[in-house]
Amino acid sequence: MLKHIFVLSMMIISLPSFATDVSGGEICDTDVLNTDTGPVNLRAEFEPEVINLKWYNGDNQITVPTTSNSCTYDTPINLPTDPVKPGYKFKGWRVLFDLSTLDASIGGKSYGYVRADSSGTSNLAVYGLTTSDLGKWGVTFRYGKVIGESICSSTGGEYAQSGTPDESGTGDIKYCWCKATGYVSGDTNSSTLTGNVQPVSSASWVFYKDIGSSGDCAFNCAFDCGNFVHYYAKFRAAVFGVSGS
């Protein structure tokens, strides 16, 4: 009598495990990875950033509906109602850079200027300036370039304090004020201005000092603005609009 012997062959295939809900700080064990030997495949999961928004009509921040106060990255922005300005047709919104987000404790690498009395210049091409940009200045940092303007006013103030100088050009215009107007990200080693200049939102006029006379102010003010934003953290923070400066 023949005996039939059946052999059951079992083949075990080891498949990579897929971990779930790993968000950081977990222990490398079976409870987290669903295996104690591996291999394990991990897939990065992301959620979009929420970006807070501020809206300006000219130099004045305006109040907008709550839905316009922020946007989620890669999704549409809820635009507020178009502002109205007599004699003008609304053209659209423009993105402004908030200088107060920069680290004002970091000093500059170099600076340039155009004296307001047209008697001298320095590093014009680095900041996209020309000899006709009287009173303008710029400072290079490791994260980008800040460009600004200066004014000699009859209005005095306190060092590194924001204020509203008289811009009429009348009176004893010996008081030097400085203001940032634009920012270029990166581009820090270029001898010419190659990036796009973003207008800034958080900057205001900041008082430097009484220079003594209108002639001395016209000669020194733009230089002093670039020099002090470059070297002095307190003044730089004030020009950047950093809270508490």
PDB file of C-alpha atoms in Angstrom:
ATOM      1  CA  MET A   1       0.000   0.000   0.000  1.00  0.00           C
ATOM      2  CA  LEU A   2       1.318   3.337  -1.019  1.00  0.00           C
ATOM      3  CA  LYS A   3       1.409   6.050   1.483  1.00  0.00           C
ATOM      4  CA  HIS A   4       1.038   9.589   0.203  1.00  0.00           C
ATOM      5  CA  ILE A   5       2.913  12.058   2.220  1.00  0.00           C
ATOM      6  CA  PHE A   6       1.991  15.691   1.678  1.00  0.00           C
ATOM      7  CA  VAL A   7       4.535  18.294   2.672  1.00  0.00           C
ATOM      8  CA  LEU A   8       3.156  21.727   3.396  1.00  0.00           C
ATOM      9  CA  SER A   9       5.740  24.290   2.451  1.00  0.00           C
ATOM     10  CA  MET A  10       5.343  27.701   4.056  1.00  0.00           C
ATOM     11  CA  MET A  11       7.164  30.719   2.659  1.00  0.00           C
ATOM     12  CA  ILE A  12       7.258  33.743   4.925  1.00  0.00           C
ATOM     13  CA  ILE A  13       7.837  37.045   3.140  1.00  0.00           C
ATOM     14  CA  SER A  14       9.034  39.942   5.216  1.00  0.00           C
ATOM     15  CA  LEU A  15       7.536  43.208   4.036  1.00  0.00           C
ATOM     16  CA  PRO A  16       8.702  46.656   5.148  1.00  0.00           C
ATOM     17  CA  SER A  17       6.479  48.243   7.789  1.00  0.00           C
ATOM     18  CA  PHE A  18       4.902  51.639   7.475  1.00  0.00           C
ATOM     19  CA  ALA A  19       5.046  53.751  10.613  1.00  0.00           C
ATOM     20  CA  THR A  20       2.133  56.052  11.342  1.00  0.00           C
ATOM     21  CA  ASP A  21       1.727  59.156  13.464  1.00  0.00           C
ATOM     22  CA  VAL A  22       5.408  59.775  14.100  1.00  0.00           C
ATOM     23  CA  SER A  23       5.642  63.462  14.965  1.00  0.00           C
ATOM     24  CA  GLY A  24       8.929  63.791  16.804  1.00  0.00           C
ATOM     25  CA  GLY A  25      10.340  62.723  20.164  1.00  0.00           C
ATOM     26  CA  GLU A  26       8.989  59.147  19.990  1.00  0.00           C
ATOM     27  CA  ILE A  27      10.951  56.069  21.114  1.00  0.00           C
ATOM     28  CA  CYS A  28      12.464  53.795  18.460  1.00  0.00           C
ATOM     29  CA  ASP A  29      10.468  50.657  19.382  1.00  0.00           C
ATOM     30  CA  THR A  30       7.705  48.357  18.213  1.00  0.00           C
ATOM     31  CA  ASP A  31       4.915  50.485  19.661  1.00  0.00           C
ATOM     32  CA  VAL A  32       5.870  53.335  17.356  1.00  0.00           C
ATOM     33  CA  LEU A  33       7.341  51.579  14.315  1.00  0.00           C
ATOM     34  CA  ASN A  34       5.216  48.394  14.301  1.00  0.00           C
ATOM     35  CA  THR A  35       8.350  46.255  14.133  1.00  0.00           C
ATOM     36  CA  ASP A  36      11.416  45.490  16.210  1.00  0.00           C
ATOM     37  CA  THR A  37      13.695  44.499  13.336  1.00  0.00           C
ATOM     38  CA  GLY A  38      12.947  46.775  10.369  1.00  0.00           C
ATOM     39  CA  PRO A  39      13.212  47.919   7.700  1.00  0.00           C
ATOM     40  CA  VAL A  40      10.666  50.697   8.233  1.00  0.00           C
ATOM     41  CA  ASN A  41       9.545  53.272   5.682  1.00  0.00           C
ATOM     42  CA  LEU A  42       8.804  56.764   6.947  1.00  0.00           C
ATOM     43  CA  ARG A  43       6.942  59.410   4.996  1.00  0.00           C
ATOM     44  CA  ALA A  44       7.133  63.133   5.841  1.00  0.00           C
ATOM     45  CA  GLU A  45       3.801  64.828   6.509  1.00  0.00           C
ATOM     46  CA  PHE A  46       3.341  68.589   6.314  1.00  0.00           C
ATOM     47  CA  GLU A  47       0.638  71.080   7.097  1.00  0.00           C
ATOM     48  CA  PRO A  48       0.555  74.562   5.538  1.00  0.00           C
ATOM     49  CA  GLU A  49       1.764  77.594   7.471  1.00  0.00           C
ATOM     50  CA  VAL A  50      -0.672  80.315   8.493  1.00  0.00           C
ATOM     51  CA  ILE A  51       0.744  83.737   7.577  1.00  0.00           C
ATOM     52  CA  ASN A  52      -0.450  86.831   9.435  1.00  0.00           C
ATOM     53  CA  LEU A  53      -1.201  89.823   7.215  1.00  0.00           C
ATOM     54  CA  LYS A  54      -1.184  93.592   7.730  1.00  0.00           C
ATOM     55  CA  TRP A  55      -2.780  95.980   5.256  1.00  0.00           C
ATOM     56  CA  TYR A  56      -1.740  99.572   4.553  1.00  0.00           C
ATOM     57  CA  ASN A  57      -3.330 102.504   2.751  1.00  0.00           C
ATOM     58  CA  GLY A  58      -0.285 104.657   2.099  1.00  0.00           C
ATOM     59  CA  ASP A  59       1.687 104.705   5.366  1.00  0.00           C
ATOM     60  CA  ASN A  60      -1.356 103.984   7.524  1.00  0.00           C
ATOM     61  CA  GLN A  61      -2.289 100.474   8.638  1.00  0.00           C
ATOM     62  CA  ILE A  62      -5.989  99.850   8.047  1.00  0.00           C
ATOM     63  CA  THR A  63      -8.564  97.656   9.770  1.00  0.00           C
ATOM     64  CA  VAL A  64      -9.827  94.785   7.624  1.00  0.00           C
ATOM     65  CA  PRO A  65     -12.285  91.903   8.130  1.00  0.00           C
ATOM     66  CA  THR A  66     -10.994  89.029  10.261  1.00  0.00           C
ATOM     67  CA  THR A  67     -10.869  86.744   7.233  1.00  0.00           C
ATOM     68  CA  SER A  68      -8.259  89.051   5.679  1.00  0.00           C
ATOM     69  CA  ASN A  69      -5.970  89.111   8.729  1.00  0.00           C
ATOM     70  CA  SER A  70      -4.220  85.897   7.716  1.00  0.00           C
ATOM     71  CA  CYS A  71      -3.896  83.406   4.905  1.00  0.00           C
ATOM     72  CA  THR A  72      -2.911  79.744   4.659  1.00  0.00           C
ATOM     73  CA  TYR A  73       0.091  79.004   2.470  1.00  0.00           C
ATOM     74  CA  ASP A  74      -0.781  77.907  -1.080  1.00  0.00           C
ATOM     75  CA  THR A  75      -4.435  78.959  -0.729  1.00  0.00           C
ATOM     76  CA  PRO A  76      -6.220  82.136  -1.897  1.00  0.00           C
ATOM     77  CA  ILE A  77      -6.027  85.393   0.110  1.00  0.00           C
ATOM     78  CA  ASN A  78      -9.287  87.039   1.132  1.00  0.00           C
ATOM     79  CA  LEU A  79      -8.718  90.583  -0.104  1.00  0.00           C
ATOM     80  CA  PRO A  80     -10.367  93.453   1.771  1.00  0.00           C
ATOM     81  CA  THR A  81     -12.414  96.142   0.082  1.00  0.00           C
ATOM     82  CA  ASP A  82     -10.336  98.306  -2.264  1.00  0.00           C
ATOM     83  CA  PRO A  83      -9.287 101.574  -0.590  1.00  0.00           C
ATOM     84  CA  VAL A  84     -10.263 104.917  -2.111  1.00  0.00           C
ATOM     85  CA  LYS A  85      -7.991 107.917  -2.706  1.00  0.00           C
ATOM     86  CA  PRO A  86      -9.375 111.140  -4.253  1.00  0.00           C
ATOM     87  CA  GLY A  87      -7.948 111.729  -7.720  1.00  0.00           C
ATOM     88  CA  TYR A  88      -6.617 108.182  -8.040  1.00  0.00           C
ATOM     89  CA  LYS A  89      -7.801 104.861  -9.414  1.00  0.00           C
ATOM     90  CA  PHE A  90      -6.971 101.830  -7.282  1.00  0.00           C
ATOM     91  CA  LYS A  91      -4.372  99.718  -9.099  1.00  0.00           C
ATOM     92  CA  GLY A  92      -3.923  96.795  -6.722  1.00  0.00           C
ATOM     93  CA  TRP A  93      -2.125  95.605  -3.604  1.00  0.00           C
ATOM     94  CA  ARG A  94       1.659  95.425  -3.278  1.00  0.00           C
ATOM     95  CA  VAL A  95       3.567  93.138  -0.904  1.00  0.00           C
ATOM     96  CA  LEU A  96       5.611  95.019   1.724  1.00  0.00           C
ATOM     97  CA  PHE A  97       8.483  93.608   3.748  1.00  0.00           C
ATOM     98  CA  ASP A  98       8.304  93.865   7.550  1.00  0.00           C
ATOM     99  CA  LEU A  99      11.780  94.941   8.686  1.00  0.00           C
ATOM    100  CA  SER A 100      10.885  94.246  12.316  1.00  0.00           C
ATOM    101  CA  THR A 101      11.179  90.526  11.522  1.00  0.00           C
ATOM    102  CA  LEU A 102      14.935  90.905  10.958  1.00  0.00           C
ATOM    103  CA  ASP A 103      17.494  90.325  13.702  1.00  0.00           C
ATOM    104  CA  ALA A 104      18.544  93.873  14.619  1.00  0.00           C
ATOM    105  CA  SER A 105      21.338  92.581  16.871  1.00  0.00           C
ATOM    106  CA  ILE A 106      23.363  91.610  13.791  1.00  0.00           C
ATOM    107  CA  GLY A 107      25.645  94.389  12.576  1.00  0.00           C
ATOM    108  CA  GLY A 108      26.196  95.362   8.980  1.00  0.00           C
ATOM    109  CA  LYS A 109      28.957  94.318   6.576  1.00  0.00           C
ATOM    110  CA  SER A 110      29.241  97.578   4.615  1.00  0.00           C
ATOM    111  CA  TYR A 111      27.246 100.682   3.720  1.00  0.00           C
ATOM    112  CA  GLY A 112      26.917 103.425   1.121  1.00  0.00           C
ATOM    113  CA  TYR A 113      25.303 106.831   0.690  1.00  0.00           C
ATOM    114  CA  VAL A 114      24.672 109.884  -1.470  1.00  0.00           C
ATOM    115  CA  ARG A 115      25.262 113.156   0.370  1.00  0.00           C
ATOM    116  CA  ALA A 116      22.264 115.498   0.184  1.00  0.00           C
ATOM    117  CA  ASP A 117      24.463 118.393  -0.966  1.00  0.00           C
ATOM    118  CA  SER A 118      25.763 116.200  -3.861  1.00  0.00           C
ATOM    119  CA  SER A 119      29.335 116.579  -2.603  1.00  0.00           C
ATOM    120  CA  GLY A 120      30.119 112.875  -2.368  1.00  0.00           C
ATOM    121  CA  THR A 121      28.956 109.274  -2.726  1.00  0.00           C
ATOM    122  CA  SER A 122      29.964 105.765  -1.712  1.00  0.00           C
ATOM    123  CA  ASN A 123      29.044 102.292  -3.047  1.00  0.00           C
ATOM    124  CA  LEU A 124      26.222 103.547  -5.280  1.00  0.00           C
ATOM    125  CA  ALA A 125      25.884 100.445  -7.482  1.00  0.00           C
ATOM    126  CA  VAL A 126      25.665  98.128  -4.468  1.00  0.00           C
ATOM    127  CA  TYR A 127      22.339  99.723  -3.508  1.00  0.00           C
ATOM    128  CA  GLY A 128      21.058 100.678  -6.940  1.00  0.00           C
ATOM    129  CA  LEU A 129      21.601 104.380  -6.267  1.00  0.00           C
ATOM    130  CA  THR A 130      22.652 107.186  -8.601  1.00  0.00           C
ATOM    131  CA  THR A 131      24.146 110.611  -7.970  1.00  0.00           C
ATOM    132  CA  SER A 132      20.657 112.090  -8.232  1.00  0.00           C
ATOM    133  CA  ASP A 133      19.404 110.051  -5.248  1.00  0.00           C
ATOM    134  CA  LEU A 134      20.348 112.794  -2.822  1.00  0.00           C
ATOM    135  CA  GLY A 135      20.176 111.847   0.850  1.00  0.00           C
ATOM    136  CA  LYS A 136      19.773 108.107   0.169  1.00  0.00           C
ATOM    137  CA  TRP A 137      21.773 105.385   1.955  1.00  0.00           C
ATOM    138  CA  GLY A 138      22.074 101.596   2.129  1.00  0.00           C
ATOM    139  CA  VAL A 139      23.516  98.952   4.442  1.00  0.00           C
ATOM    140  CA  THR A 140      24.489  95.364   3.637  1.00  0.00           C
ATOM    141  CA  PHE A 141      23.814  92.596   6.162  1.00  0.00           C
ATOM    142  CA  ARG A 142      24.462  88.867   5.944  1.00  0.00           C
ATOM    143  CA  TYR A 143      20.745  88.341   5.256  1.00  0.00           C
ATOM    144  CA  GLY A 144      20.195  91.156   2.738  1.00  0.00           C
ATOM    145  CA  LYS A 145      20.380  94.877   2.026  1.00  0.00           C
ATOM    146  CA  VAL A 146      18.392  97.675   3.655  1.00  0.00           C
ATOM    147  CA  ILE A 147      17.971 100.905   1.678  1.00  0.00           C
ATOM    148  CA  GLY A 148      16.757 104.187   3.117  1.00  0.00           C
ATOM    149  CA  GLU A 149      16.623 107.944   2.997  1.00  0.00           C
ATOM    150  CA  SER A 150      17.587 110.854   5.202  1.00  0.00           C
ATOM    151  CA  ILE A 151      16.179 114.293   5.785  1.00  0.00           C
ATOM    152  CA  CYS A 152      17.379 117.502   7.378  1.00  0.00           C
ATOM    153  CA  SER A 153      14.488 119.060   9.266  1.00  0.00           C
ATOM    154  CA  SER A 154      13.675 121.945  11.568  1.00  0.00           C
ATOM    155  CA  THR A 155      12.087 119.355  13.892  1.00  0.00           C
ATOM    156  CA  GLY A 156      14.291 117.979  16.660  1.00  0.00           C
ATOM    157  CA  GLY A 157      13.885 114.827  18.699  1.00  0.00           C
ATOM    158  CA  GLU A 158      15.525 112.225  20.916  1.00  0.00           C
ATOM    159  CA  TYR A 159      18.240 109.884  19.697  1.00  0.00           C
ATOM    160  CA  ALA A 160      16.890 106.624  18.205  1.00  0.00           C
ATOM    161  CA  GLN A 161      13.267 107.710  18.750  1.00  0.00           C
ATOM    162  CA  SER A 162      10.670 107.697  15.984  1.00  0.00           C
ATOM    163  CA  GLY A 163       8.797 110.860  15.148  1.00  0.00           C
ATOM    164  CA  THR A 164       7.370 113.087  12.430  1.00  0.00           C
ATOM    165  CA  PRO A 165       9.882 115.614  11.120  1.00  0.00           C
ATOM    166  CA  ASP A 166       8.826 118.717   9.205  1.00  0.00           C
ATOM    167  CA  GLU A 167       9.645 117.929   5.577  1.00  0.00           C
ATOM    168  CA  SER A 168       8.999 121.385   4.157  1.00  0.00           C
ATOM    169  CA  GLY A 169      12.697 122.294   4.044  1.00  0.00           C
ATOM    170  CA  THR A 170      12.098 125.598   5.816  1.00  0.00           C
ATOM    171  CA  GLY A 171      13.496 126.935   9.060  1.00  0.00           C
ATOM    172  CA  ASP A 172      16.734 125.864  10.709  1.00  0.00           C
ATOM    173  CA  ILE A 173      17.027 122.454   9.047  1.00  0.00           C
ATOM    174  CA  LYS A 174      19.919 121.094  11.105  1.00  0.00           C
ATOM    175  CA  TYR A 175      18.250 117.996  12.603  1.00  0.00           C
ATOM    176  CA  CYS A 176      19.090 114.681  10.919  1.00  0.00           C
ATOM    177  CA  TRP A 177      16.425 111.971  10.551  1.00  0.00           C
ATOM    178  CA  CYS A 178      16.720 108.503   8.964  1.00  0.00           C
ATOM    179  CA  LYS A 179      14.143 106.141   7.471  1.00  0.00           C
ATOM    180  CA  ALA A 180      14.302 102.728   5.789  1.00  0.00           C
ATOM    181  CA  THR A 181      12.412 102.474   2.512  1.00  0.00           C
ATOM    182  CA  GLY A 182      13.324  99.119   0.935  1.00  0.00           C
ATOM    183  CA  TYR A 183      14.785  95.671   1.463  1.00  0.00           C
ATOM    184  CA  VAL A 184      16.508  93.150  -0.804  1.00  0.00           C
ATOM    185  CA  SER A 185      16.814  89.587   0.486  1.00  0.00           C
ATOM    186  CA  GLY A 186      20.150  87.866  -0.094  1.00  0.00           C
ATOM    187  CA  ASP A 187      22.399  89.533  -2.683  1.00  0.00           C
ATOM    188  CA  THR A 188      24.867  90.324   0.121  1.00  0.00           C
ATOM    189  CA  ASN A 189      28.099  89.785  -1.802  1.00  0.00           C
ATOM    190  CA  SER A 190      27.103  91.476  -5.029  1.00  0.00           C
ATOM    191  CA  SER A 191      28.789  94.706  -6.122  1.00  0.00           C
ATOM    192  CA  THR A 192      25.567  95.719  -7.854  1.00  0.00           C
ATOM    193  CA  LEU A 193      21.934  95.541  -6.804  1.00  0.00           C
ATOM    194  CA  THR A 194      20.654  92.401  -8.525  1.00  0.00           C
ATOM    195  CA  GLY A 195      17.584  91.519  -6.416  1.00  0.00           C
ATOM    196  CA  ASN A 196      14.113  93.017  -6.312  1.00  0.00           C
ATOM    197  CA  VAL A 197      13.681  95.864  -3.828  1.00  0.00           C
ATOM    198  CA  GLN A 198      10.645  95.322  -1.613  1.00  0.00           C
ATOM    199  CA  PRO A 199       9.078  98.412  -0.049  1.00  0.00           C
ATOM    200  CA  VAL A 200       8.870  98.141   3.744  1.00  0.00           C
ATOM    201  CA  SER A 201       5.904  98.460   6.075  1.00  0.00           C
ATOM    202  CA  SER A 202       7.217  98.902   9.607  1.00  0.00           C
ATOM    203  CA  ALA A 203       9.682 101.746   9.151  1.00  0.00           C
ATOM    204  CA  SER A 204       9.233 105.303  10.404  1.00  0.00           C
ATOM    205  CA  TRP A 205      11.432 108.375  10.647  1.00  0.00           C
ATOM    206  CA  VAL A 206      14.028 107.980  13.406  1.00  0.00           C
ATOM    207  CA  PHE A 207      15.910 110.922  14.912  1.00  0.00           C
ATOM    208  CA  TYR A 208      19.704 110.882  14.810  1.00  0.00           C
ATOM    209  CA  LYS A 209      20.937 114.243  16.156  1.00  0.00           C
ATOM    210  CA  ASP A 210      21.355 118.001  15.844  1.00  0.00           C
ATOM    211  CA  ILE A 211      24.252 118.299  13.396  1.00  0.00           C
ATOM    212  CA  GLY A 212      24.750 122.026  14.023  1.00  0.00           C
ATOM    213  CA  SER A 213      23.787 123.748  10.789  1.00  0.00           C
ATOM    214  CA  SER A 214      21.819 123.105   7.626  1.00  0.00           C
ATOM    215  CA  GLY A 215      25.030 122.878   5.605  1.00  0.00           C
ATOM    216  CA  ASP A 216      26.606 120.339   7.943  1.00  0.00           C
ATOM    217  CA  CYS A 217      23.383 118.350   7.993  1.00  0.00           C
ATOM    218  CA  ALA A 218      23.191 118.216   4.178  1.00  0.00           C
ATOM    219  CA  PHE A 219      26.806 117.025   4.104  1.00  0.00           C
ATOM    220  CA  ASN A 220      26.642 114.452   6.911  1.00  0.00           C
ATOM    221  CA  CYS A 221      23.095 113.150   7.379  1.00  0.00           C
ATOM    222  CA  ALA A 222      22.953 110.389   4.734  1.00  0.00           C
ATOM    223  CA  PHE A 223      26.424 109.208   5.744  1.00  0.00           C
ATOM    224  CA  ASP A 224      25.418 109.181   9.433  1.00  0.00           C
ATOM    225  CA  CYS A 225      22.230 107.212   8.727  1.00  0.00           C
ATOM    226  CA  GLY A 226      24.142 104.486   6.886  1.00  0.00           C
ATOM    227  CA  ASN A 227      26.928 104.518   9.458  1.00  0.00           C
ATOM    228  CA  PHE A 228      24.648 104.211  12.505  1.00  0.00           C
ATOM    229  CA  VAL A 229      22.352 101.579  10.979  1.00  0.00           C
ATOM    230  CA  HIS A 230      25.513  99.645  10.101  1.00  0.00           C
ATOM    231  CA  TYR A 231      27.250  99.830  13.482  1.00  0.00           C
ATOM    232  CA  TYR A 232      24.802 100.591  16.313  1.00  0.00           C
ATOM    233  CA  ALA A 233      22.190  98.062  17.407  1.00  0.00           C
ATOM    234  CA  LYS A 234      19.880 100.478  19.243  1.00  0.00           C
ATOM    235  CA  PHE A 235      19.633 102.820  16.293  1.00  0.00           C
ATOM    236  CA  ARG A 236      19.318  99.913  13.844  1.00  0.00           C
ATOM    237  CA  ALA A 237      16.455  98.404  15.861  1.00  0.00           C
ATOM    238  CA  ALA A 238      14.626 101.739  15.859  1.00  0.00           C
ATOM    239  CA  VAL A 239      14.990 102.101  12.081  1.00  0.00           C
ATOM    240  CA  PHE A 240      13.787  98.504  11.621  1.00  0.00           C
ATOM    241  CA  GLY A 241      10.732  99.242  13.774  1.00  0.00           C
ATOM    242  CA  VAL A 242      11.609  96.565  16.331  1.00  0.00           C
ATOM    243  CA  SER A 243       9.245  96.764  19.324  1.00  0.00           C
ATOM    244  CA  GLY A 244      10.863  98.100  22.507  1.00  0.00           C
ATOM    245  CA  SER A 245      13.804  99.742  20.749  1.00  0.00           C
TER     246      SER A 245
END
